[in-house]
Amino acid sequence: MVQAGNVVIADTAGGPIDVGYAKGMVTAKNSGGPIQVGSASGARCESANGAIHLTSVGGSLKASTAMGSIIARFQTQPVAESFLSTGAGDITVWIPSN
């Protein structure tokens, strides 16, 4: 698990990507595994074959996977456009009511 005080960029051909906390934007690309982000100010995640789970996103979000589900929980109301897409899986989004 990665914890960073700024931007995180991760790219792998297989295996999981797990970012626990990042003060900046998380950019993660994975050809064969899941992506998990605990807390970040924004995220750009792409997986060819794996789920994407974002626990606490504070800014814009772009997440896409060819096979797998996407679960995204915003910590505040999104202030920028977000895009979520999956070819085979569910998309679940939590947005605070306030």
CSV table of C-alpha atoms in Angstrom, one decimal:
chain,number,residue,atom,x,y,z
A,1,MET,CA,0.0,0.0,0.0
A,2,VAL,CA,1.3,3.4,-1.0
A,3,GLN,CA,0.9,6.6,1.1
A,4,ALA,CA,2.0,9.8,-0.5
A,5,GLY,CA,2.0,13.5,0.3
A,6,ASN,CA,1.5,14.5,-3.3
A,7,VAL,CA,0.6,13.0,-6.7
A,8,VAL,CA,0.8,9.2,-7.3
A,9,ILE,CA,1.3,7.6,-10.7
A,10,ALA,CA,1.2,3.8,-10.9
A,11,ASP,CA,1.3,1.5,-14.0
A,12,THR,CA,1.4,-2.3,-14.0
A,13,ALA,CA,0.8,-5.1,-16.5
A,14,GLY,CA,-0.7,-7.3,-13.8
A,15,GLY,CA,-1.3,-7.5,-10.0
A,16,PRO,CA,-3.1,-5.1,-7.7
A,17,ILE,CA,-2.5,-1.4,-7.3
A,18,ASP,CA,-3.3,-0.2,-3.7
A,19,VAL,CA,-3.0,3.4,-2.8
A,20,GLY,CA,-4.0,4.1,0.8
A,21,TYR,CA,-3.7,7.9,0.9
A,22,ALA,CA,-2.6,10.5,-1.5
A,23,LYS,CA,-2.8,14.3,-1.0
A,24,GLY,CA,-2.8,14.8,-4.8
A,25,MET,CA,-4.2,13.2,-7.9
A,26,VAL,CA,-3.9,9.4,-8.3
A,27,THR,CA,-3.3,8.1,-11.8
A,28,ALA,CA,-3.4,4.3,-12.0
A,29,LYS,CA,-3.3,2.0,-15.0
A,30,ASN,CA,-3.5,-1.8,-14.7
A,31,SER,CA,-3.7,-4.4,-17.5
A,32,GLY,CA,-4.6,-7.3,-15.3
A,33,GLY,CA,-5.7,-6.6,-11.8
A,34,PRO,CA,-7.7,-4.5,-9.4
A,35,ILE,CA,-7.1,-0.9,-8.4
A,36,GLN,CA,-7.9,0.4,-4.9
A,37,VAL,CA,-7.6,4.0,-3.7
A,38,GLY,CA,-8.3,4.8,-0.1
A,39,SER,CA,-8.2,8.6,-0.1
A,40,ALA,CA,-7.2,11.1,-2.8
A,41,SER,CA,-8.0,14.6,-4.0
A,42,GLY,CA,-8.9,13.1,-7.4
A,43,ALA,CA,-8.3,9.9,-9.4
A,44,ARG,CA,-7.8,8.7,-13.0
A,45,CYS,CA,-8.0,4.9,-13.0
A,46,GLU,CA,-8.0,2.4,-15.9
A,47,SER,CA,-8.1,-1.4,-15.7
A,48,ALA,CA,-8.4,-3.9,-18.5
A,49,ASN,CA,-9.4,-6.7,-16.2
A,50,GLY,CA,-10.2,-5.8,-12.6
A,51,ALA,CA,-12.4,-4.0,-10.2
A,52,ILE,CA,-11.8,-0.4,-9.2
A,53,HIS,CA,-12.6,0.6,-5.6
A,54,LEU,CA,-12.3,4.3,-4.5
A,55,THR,CA,-13.1,4.8,-0.8
A,56,SER,CA,-12.8,8.6,-0.4
A,57,VAL,CA,-12.4,10.8,-3.4
A,58,GLY,CA,-12.4,14.6,-3.0
A,59,GLY,CA,-12.2,15.9,-6.6
A,60,SER,CA,-12.8,14.8,-10.1
A,61,LEU,CA,-12.9,11.1,-10.9
A,62,LYS,CA,-12.4,9.2,-14.2
A,63,ALA,CA,-12.6,5.4,-13.8
A,64,SER,CA,-12.9,2.8,-16.5
A,65,THR,CA,-12.6,-1.0,-16.6
A,66,ALA,CA,-13.3,-3.5,-19.4
A,67,MET,CA,-14.2,-6.3,-16.9
A,68,GLY,CA,-15.0,-5.5,-13.3
A,69,SER,CA,-17.1,-3.4,-11.1
A,70,ILE,CA,-16.5,0.2,-10.0
A,71,ILE,CA,-17.3,1.4,-6.4
A,72,ALA,CA,-16.7,5.1,-5.8
A,73,ARG,CA,-17.4,7.1,-2.6
A,74,PHE,CA,-17.0,10.9,-2.8
A,75,GLN,CA,-16.1,12.6,0.5
A,76,THR,CA,-17.7,15.9,-0.6
A,77,GLN,CA,-20.0,16.9,-3.4
A,78,PRO,CA,-18.1,16.6,-6.7
A,79,VAL,CA,-17.0,20.0,-8.0
A,80,ALA,CA,-15.8,18.8,-11.3
A,81,GLU,CA,-17.1,16.4,-13.9
A,82,SER,CA,-16.6,12.7,-13.3
A,83,PHE,CA,-16.7,9.7,-15.7
A,84,LEU,CA,-17.2,6.1,-14.8
A,85,SER,CA,-17.5,3.2,-17.3
A,86,THR,CA,-17.4,-0.6,-17.2
A,87,GLY,CA,-17.8,-3.1,-20.0
A,88,ALA,CA,-19.0,-5.9,-17.7
A,89,GLY,CA,-19.8,-5.1,-14.1
A,90,ASP,CA,-21.7,-2.8,-11.8
A,91,ILE,CA,-21.1,0.9,-11.0
A,92,THR,CA,-22.0,2.0,-7.4
A,93,VAL,CA,-21.5,5.7,-6.4
A,94,TRP,CA,-22.0,7.4,-3.0
A,95,ILE,CA,-22.3,11.2,-2.9
A,96,PRO,CA,-22.9,13.0,0.4
A,97,SER,CA,-26.3,14.6,0.7
A,98,ASN,CA,-25.0,18.0,1.9
